[in-house]
Every structure is written in structure tokens, then in C-alpha cells.
């Protein structure tokens, strides 16, 4: 299927060997901006959102370089805690960053929060400055964590964007159901990114009830994201197959345009 003009992949990453990375729980992939652009051309996604990868930590150099060369087609999601300067946030805004990411997911093998991430406590402290900039908070946490924490985060008045379907623990997680009222009320946004959701060996089609429940709850608060280039996944999924699956499940041209074009254009401020 040919995507409508302005279609956006809202969860991607760029890695560039020109920029030094810190300790990483995975081998850095070959995924520089040129490779990213070729992937977008293959999909027909003329816009994309770049999320700061863990190996770069708090160093925005790689992300800012990609945004500068993105010809207005890219937006960024960075990480920072409450010590970040206002001038830094303003410079990032002018460069195309529109959100900060906060994480409560456990790292590979346990032992605490995912390496290099910043937790939800910093979101509470940063909320007034995010509101002033018109930024969002992207949240990577399990559905059970989110179901407990969202009632305290929603009053902050910052748009909350949940990564990876809200990270349910499989296709039948009751904590996922607890997220749906917040979506219906328009309090949260959710990325339709399937690849990180646990399936217990079941085919990916087992996740369709979760996908359909989100669409039924509030399509005006949904986004599509690939999570390309699929770090820590062996073998990685095919990005075109992931997009085609979403398009097939949505099935309606108007709905596809809303989720892949209109919603991200509104949220990320694409011209």
C-alpha cells in the first residue's frame, strides 16, 4: 500500500560512528542518517521521529546532527534530568527536539533501570518547563508500572506518549486494560509499535486484540512507530513487514491517514 503524503514513523533511532558512544548493552548497528533515509524511502514515510539511543546517554551530538541534516522532516526525543539548563532546552527546541524520554523499564538481565535512562521522578520536576516549551514526555515502562503511575503523572499537564503499546506483559495483561480509560479520555498517546511486546512464543498476530483495543478506544491519540533498527532483537523483524501488518489491521484509508499523518503532524509540529 502506498502511504499518504506526510506519513511519519514516530519511533526510530540513528547511530553514527562519527560520534563516540558510551557503554552499551548491545552492538551498535549500522544505522546512520543515510541508512535511515533509505529505510524511510523504502517505506514511504517522509517524516520520522528520532529517539535518543541509550549508548549515547545524555550526549545529544548525534541526534542534533541528524536533525540539522533532516531537511525539516525529522523531530527528536532527547533525555535530560532536572539539572538541564533552560538555554539548552531552548536550543534543542530550535533544533527540532519536541520531547524528553523517561524510563522505568528494567535493564537486560535486571539490576535496575535500563542503563543510561532517566526515571519518572525527573519528569515531575521538569514538567513546568516541558509545558512552557509545548513538549511531550515519552514513557517507557511496563503496563503494570504505568497503571500505577499514570494517575499521578496526568495532572502534570504534559502530553504523555507511551512507547510500545504501553508494554503489556503479553496479550492478556489486565494492566493493559487499565490504560484504556486514559486513552479514551485523551489523557495519553500510544505508539502502535508491536515488536517489543512479549508474546511467549506466539505469532505476532496474537497481539492484534491489543492493537484493535487501542484503535477502538481513541484513534485520535495513536501513532505508528517501527523501532528501527531493532537493537537487541535476533533476528530483527523486517520493517516493511511491520508497517504492512499495521496497515492491514487498520484497514481503512482515513484511519491510516489519521494515525500516520494527522496525529504526528499535530503532536510534533511538522510544517
CSV table of C-alpha atoms in Angstrom, one decimal:
chain,number,residue,atom,x,y,z
A,1,UNK,CA,0.0,0.0,0.0
A,2,UNK,CA,1.2,3.5,-0.9
A,3,UNK,CA,1.3,5.7,2.2
A,4,UNK,CA,-0.3,9.1,2.2
A,5,UNK,CA,2.0,12.2,1.9
A,6,UNK,CA,3.4,13.2,5.2
A,7,UNK,CA,3.4,9.7,6.8
A,8,UNK,CA,5.5,9.6,9.9
A,9,UNK,CA,7.4,6.9,11.7
A,10,UNK,CA,7.4,8.1,15.3
A,11,UNK,CA,10.0,5.8,16.9
A,12,UNK,CA,13.3,5.3,15.2
A,13,UNK,CA,17.0,5.6,16.1
A,14,UNK,CA,20.1,6.9,14.4
A,15,UNK,CA,23.6,5.6,15.2
A,16,UNK,CA,26.7,7.3,13.6
A,17,UNK,CA,30.3,6.1,14.1
A,18,UNK,CA,31.5,9.7,13.9
A,19,UNK,CA,30.1,10.3,17.4
A,20,UNK,CA,31.5,8.4,20.4
A,21,UNK,CA,29.2,6.2,22.3
A,22,UNK,CA,29.4,5.0,25.9
A,23,UNK,CA,29.0,1.6,27.3
A,24,UNK,CA,26.2,-0.3,25.5
A,25,UNK,CA,24.1,-3.4,26.3
A,26,UNK,CA,24.2,-4.1,22.5
A,27,UNK,CA,26.5,-3.8,19.5
A,28,UNK,CA,25.9,-0.5,17.7
A,29,UNK,CA,24.1,-1.1,14.4
A,30,UNK,CA,25.0,0.4,11.0
A,31,UNK,CA,22.2,2.9,11.1
A,32,UNK,CA,23.5,6.4,10.2
A,33,UNK,CA,21.3,9.1,8.7
A,34,UNK,CA,21.8,7.9,5.1
A,35,UNK,CA,20.7,4.4,6.0
A,36,UNK,CA,17.8,5.9,7.9
A,37,UNK,CA,16.8,7.9,4.9
A,38,UNK,CA,16.9,4.8,2.7
A,39,UNK,CA,14.7,3.0,5.1
A,40,UNK,CA,12.2,5.8,5.0
A,41,UNK,CA,12.2,5.9,1.2
A,42,UNK,CA,11.5,2.1,1.2
A,43,UNK,CA,8.5,2.6,3.5
A,44,UNK,CA,7.2,5.8,2.1
A,45,UNK,CA,7.5,7.6,5.4
A,46,UNK,CA,8.5,11.1,4.5
A,47,UNK,CA,8.8,12.1,8.2
A,48,UNK,CA,10.3,10.5,11.3
A,49,UNK,CA,11.0,11.0,15.0
A,50,UNK,CA,14.4,10.1,16.3
A,51,UNK,CA,14.6,8.8,19.8
A,52,UNK,CA,17.9,9.2,21.7
A,53,UNK,CA,19.6,5.7,21.9
A,54,UNK,CA,20.9,4.5,25.2
A,55,UNK,CA,24.6,4.2,24.2
A,56,UNK,CA,24.8,8.0,23.6
A,57,UNK,CA,23.5,8.7,27.1
A,58,UNK,CA,23.0,12.5,27.6
A,59,UNK,CA,25.2,13.5,24.7
A,60,UNK,CA,22.9,15.0,22.0
A,61,UNK,CA,25.5,15.4,19.3
A,62,UNK,CA,24.5,12.5,17.1
A,63,UNK,CA,20.8,13.4,17.4
A,64,UNK,CA,21.3,17.1,16.8
A,65,UNK,CA,23.5,16.4,13.7
A,66,UNK,CA,20.8,14.2,12.2
A,67,UNK,CA,18.1,16.8,12.9
A,68,UNK,CA,20.2,19.5,11.3
A,69,UNK,CA,20.6,17.4,8.1
A,70,UNK,CA,17.0,16.2,8.1
A,71,UNK,CA,15.6,19.0,5.9
A,72,UNK,CA,12.7,19.6,8.3
A,73,UNK,CA,11.4,16.0,8.0
A,74,UNK,CA,12.7,14.9,11.4
A,75,UNK,CA,11.9,15.6,15.0
A,76,UNK,CA,13.8,14.4,18.1
A,77,UNK,CA,13.2,12.9,21.6
A,78,UNK,CA,16.1,13.5,23.9
A,79,UNK,CA,16.8,12.6,27.5
A,80,UNK,CA,17.6,15.0,30.4
A,81,UNK,CA,17.1,15.4,34.1
A,82,UNK,CA,16.1,18.4,36.1
A,83,UNK,CA,19.7,19.8,36.0
A,84,UNK,CA,19.5,20.7,32.3
A,85,UNK,CA,19.7,24.4,31.7
A,86,UNK,CA,16.8,26.4,30.2
A,87,UNK,CA,19.1,27.7,27.5
A,88,UNK,CA,19.9,24.1,26.5
A,89,UNK,CA,16.3,23.1,26.2
A,90,UNK,CA,15.5,26.2,24.1
A,91,UNK,CA,18.4,25.4,21.8
A,92,UNK,CA,17.2,21.8,21.5
A,93,UNK,CA,13.7,23.1,20.6
A,94,UNK,CA,15.1,25.3,17.9
A,95,UNK,CA,16.9,22.2,16.5
A,96,UNK,CA,13.7,20.2,16.3
A,97,UNK,CA,13.5,18.3,19.6
A,98,UNK,CA,10.0,18.1,20.9
A,99,UNK,CA,10.1,15.7,23.9
A,100,UNK,CA,12.1,14.1,26.6
A,101,UNK,CA,12.0,10.4,27.3
A,102,UNK,CA,11.6,8.9,30.8
A,103,UNK,CA,12.1,5.2,31.6
A,104,UNK,CA,11.2,2.8,34.4
A,105,UNK,CA,11.9,-0.4,32.4
A,106,UNK,CA,14.4,-2.8,33.9
A,107,UNK,CA,17.7,-3.3,32.0
A,108,UNK,CA,18.6,-6.5,30.3
A,109,UNK,CA,19.3,-9.1,33.0
A,110,UNK,CA,17.7,-7.0,35.7
A,111,UNK,CA,19.8,-5.0,38.1
A,112,UNK,CA,17.8,-1.7,38.0
A,113,UNK,CA,16.5,0.7,35.4
A,114,UNK,CA,17.7,0.4,31.8
A,115,UNK,CA,21.3,1.7,31.5
A,116,UNK,CA,21.6,5.4,30.7
A,117,UNK,CA,17.9,6.2,31.3
A,118,UNK,CA,16.2,8.9,33.4
A,119,UNK,CA,13.3,8.0,35.6
A,120,UNK,CA,9.8,9.4,36.1
A,121,UNK,CA,10.9,11.4,39.2
A,122,UNK,CA,12.7,13.8,36.9
A,123,UNK,CA,9.6,14.2,34.8
A,124,UNK,CA,7.7,15.5,37.8
A,125,UNK,CA,10.5,18.1,38.3
A,126,UNK,CA,10.7,19.0,34.7
A,127,UNK,CA,7.0,19.3,34.0
A,128,UNK,CA,6.7,23.1,34.2
A,129,UNK,CA,9.5,23.6,31.7
A,130,UNK,CA,8.1,21.0,29.4
A,131,UNK,CA,4.7,22.7,29.5
A,132,UNK,CA,6.3,26.0,28.7
A,133,UNK,CA,8.0,24.6,25.6
A,134,UNK,CA,4.9,22.7,24.5
A,135,UNK,CA,6.9,19.4,24.7
A,136,UNK,CA,5.8,15.9,25.5
A,137,UNK,CA,7.1,13.1,27.8
A,138,UNK,CA,7.7,9.8,26.2
A,139,UNK,CA,7.3,7.0,28.7
A,140,UNK,CA,8.9,3.5,28.5
A,141,UNK,CA,7.6,1.4,31.4
A,142,UNK,CA,5.6,-1.8,31.8
A,143,UNK,CA,1.9,-1.7,31.7
A,144,UNK,CA,1.7,-2.6,35.4
A,145,UNK,CA,4.1,0.3,36.3
A,146,UNK,CA,2.1,2.7,34.1
A,147,UNK,CA,-1.3,1.7,35.5
A,148,UNK,CA,0.0,2.6,39.0
A,149,UNK,CA,1.9,5.8,38.0
A,150,UNK,CA,-0.3,7.5,35.4
A,151,UNK,CA,-2.9,8.9,37.9
A,152,UNK,CA,0.0,10.9,39.5
A,153,UNK,CA,1.5,11.9,36.1
A,154,UNK,CA,-1.6,13.0,34.2
A,155,UNK,CA,-2.2,16.1,36.4
A,156,UNK,CA,1.3,17.4,35.4
A,157,UNK,CA,-0.3,18.7,32.2
A,158,UNK,CA,2.3,17.3,29.9
A,159,UNK,CA,1.3,15.2,26.9
A,160,UNK,CA,2.3,11.6,27.8
A,161,UNK,CA,3.3,9.3,25.0
A,162,UNK,CA,3.5,5.6,25.8
A,163,UNK,CA,6.1,3.5,23.9
A,164,UNK,CA,5.4,0.0,22.5
A,165,UNK,CA,1.6,-0.3,23.2
A,166,UNK,CA,2.3,0.6,26.8
A,167,UNK,CA,4.4,-2.6,27.2
A,168,UNK,CA,1.8,-5.1,28.3
A,169,UNK,CA,3.1,-8.4,29.7
A,170,UNK,CA,1.6,-10.5,26.8
A,171,UNK,CA,-1.7,-10.4,25.0
A,172,UNK,CA,-3.8,-10.9,28.2
A,173,UNK,CA,-2.3,-8.5,30.7
A,174,UNK,CA,-5.0,-6.9,32.9
A,175,UNK,CA,-2.7,-3.9,33.4
A,176,UNK,CA,-3.1,-3.1,29.7
A,177,UNK,CA,-6.9,-2.8,30.2
A,178,UNK,CA,-6.3,-0.2,32.9
A,179,UNK,CA,-4.6,2.0,30.4
A,180,UNK,CA,-7.5,2.1,28.0
A,181,UNK,CA,-9.7,4.6,30.0
A,182,UNK,CA,-6.8,7.1,30.0
A,183,UNK,CA,-6.6,6.7,26.2
A,184,UNK,CA,-10.4,7.1,25.8
A,185,UNK,CA,-10.2,10.3,27.8
A,186,UNK,CA,-7.4,11.7,25.6
A,187,UNK,CA,-5.0,11.8,28.6
A,188,UNK,CA,-2.3,9.7,26.9
A,189,UNK,CA,-0.9,8.9,23.4
A,190,UNK,CA,0.2,5.4,22.5
A,191,UNK,CA,2.6,4.2,19.8
A,192,UNK,CA,1.4,1.2,17.8
A,193,UNK,CA,4.8,-0.5,18.0
A,194,UNK,CA,4.5,-4.2,18.2
A,195,UNK,CA,8.0,-5.6,18.2
A,196,UNK,CA,8.8,-5.2,21.9
A,197,UNK,CA,5.6,-6.7,23.3
A,198,UNK,CA,6.0,-10.1,24.9
A,199,UNK,CA,4.2,-12.9,23.1
A,200,UNK,CA,5.5,-16.1,24.9
A,201,UNK,CA,6.4,-17.7,21.6
A,202,UNK,CA,3.0,-17.0,20.0
A,203,UNK,CA,2.9,-15.4,16.5
A,204,UNK,CA,2.8,-11.7,16.3
A,205,UNK,CA,-0.9,-12.0,15.2
A,206,UNK,CA,-1.6,-12.8,18.9
A,207,UNK,CA,-1.2,-9.1,19.6
A,208,UNK,CA,-4.0,-8.0,17.3
A,209,UNK,CA,-6.6,-7.8,20.1
A,210,UNK,CA,-4.3,-5.3,21.9
A,211,UNK,CA,-3.9,-3.3,18.7
A,212,UNK,CA,-7.6,-3.3,18.0
A,213,UNK,CA,-8.5,-2.3,21.5
A,214,UNK,CA,-6.3,0.8,21.2
A,215,UNK,CA,-7.8,1.7,17.9
A,216,UNK,CA,-11.3,1.3,19.3
A,217,UNK,CA,-10.5,3.4,22.4
A,218,UNK,CA,-9.3,6.5,20.6
A,219,UNK,CA,-7.6,6.6,17.2
A,220,UNK,CA,-7.0,10.4,17.6
A,221,UNK,CA,-4.3,9.6,20.2
A,222,UNK,CA,-2.5,6.8,18.3
A,223,UNK,CA,0.9,7.0,16.5
A,224,UNK,CA,2.8,4.4,14.5
A,225,UNK,CA,6.4,3.7,15.2
A,226,UNK,CA,8.8,1.0,13.8
A,227,UNK,CA,11.5,1.0,16.5
A,228,UNK,CA,14.0,0.6,13.6
A,229,UNK,CA,16.9,-0.6,13.6
A,230,UNK,CA,15.7,-3.2,16.1
A,231,UNK,CA,18.6,-3.4,18.5
A,232,UNK,CA,18.7,-6.4,20.9
A,233,UNK,CA,16.5,-8.4,18.5
A,234,UNK,CA,17.9,-11.6,16.9
A,235,UNK,CA,16.7,-11.9,14.2
A,236,UNK,CA,15.3,-8.4,13.8
A,237,UNK,CA,11.9,-8.0,12.2
A,238,UNK,CA,11.5,-6.6,8.7
A,239,UNK,CA,10.5,-3.0,9.0
A,240,UNK,CA,8.3,-3.2,5.9
A,241,UNK,CA,6.5,-6.2,7.2
A,242,UNK,CA,5.9,-4.4,10.5
A,243,UNK,CA,4.4,-1.5,8.7
A,244,UNK,CA,2.3,-3.6,6.3
A,245,UNK,CA,0.9,-5.5,9.3
A,246,UNK,CA,-0.3,-2.3,10.9
A,247,UNK,CA,-1.8,-1.0,7.7
A,248,UNK,CA,-3.6,-4.3,7.2
A,249,UNK,CA,-5.0,-4.3,10.7
A,250,UNK,CA,-6.1,-0.7,10.4
A,251,UNK,CA,-7.7,-1.4,7.0
A,252,UNK,CA,-9.2,2.0,6.4
A,253,UNK,CA,-7.5,4.7,4.4
A,254,UNK,CA,-9.0,7.5,6.5
A,255,UNK,CA,-7.8,5.8,9.7
A,256,UNK,CA,-4.4,5.2,8.3
A,257,UNK,CA,-4.1,8.9,7.4
A,258,UNK,CA,-5.2,9.9,10.9
A,259,UNK,CA,-2.7,7.7,12.7
A,260,UNK,CA,0.3,8.1,10.3
A,261,UNK,CA,-0.1,11.7,9.1
A,262,UNK,CA,-2.5,13.9,11.1
A,263,UNK,CA,-1.7,12.8,14.6
A,264,UNK,CA,2.1,13.0,14.4
A,265,UNK,CA,1.8,16.3,12.5
A,266,UNK,CA,-0.3,17.8,15.3
A,267,UNK,CA,1.8,16.3,18.1
A,268,UNK,CA,5.3,17.0,16.8
A,269,UNK,CA,4.6,20.3,15.0
A,270,UNK,CA,5.6,19.3,11.4
A,271,UNK,CA,5.0,22.1,9.0
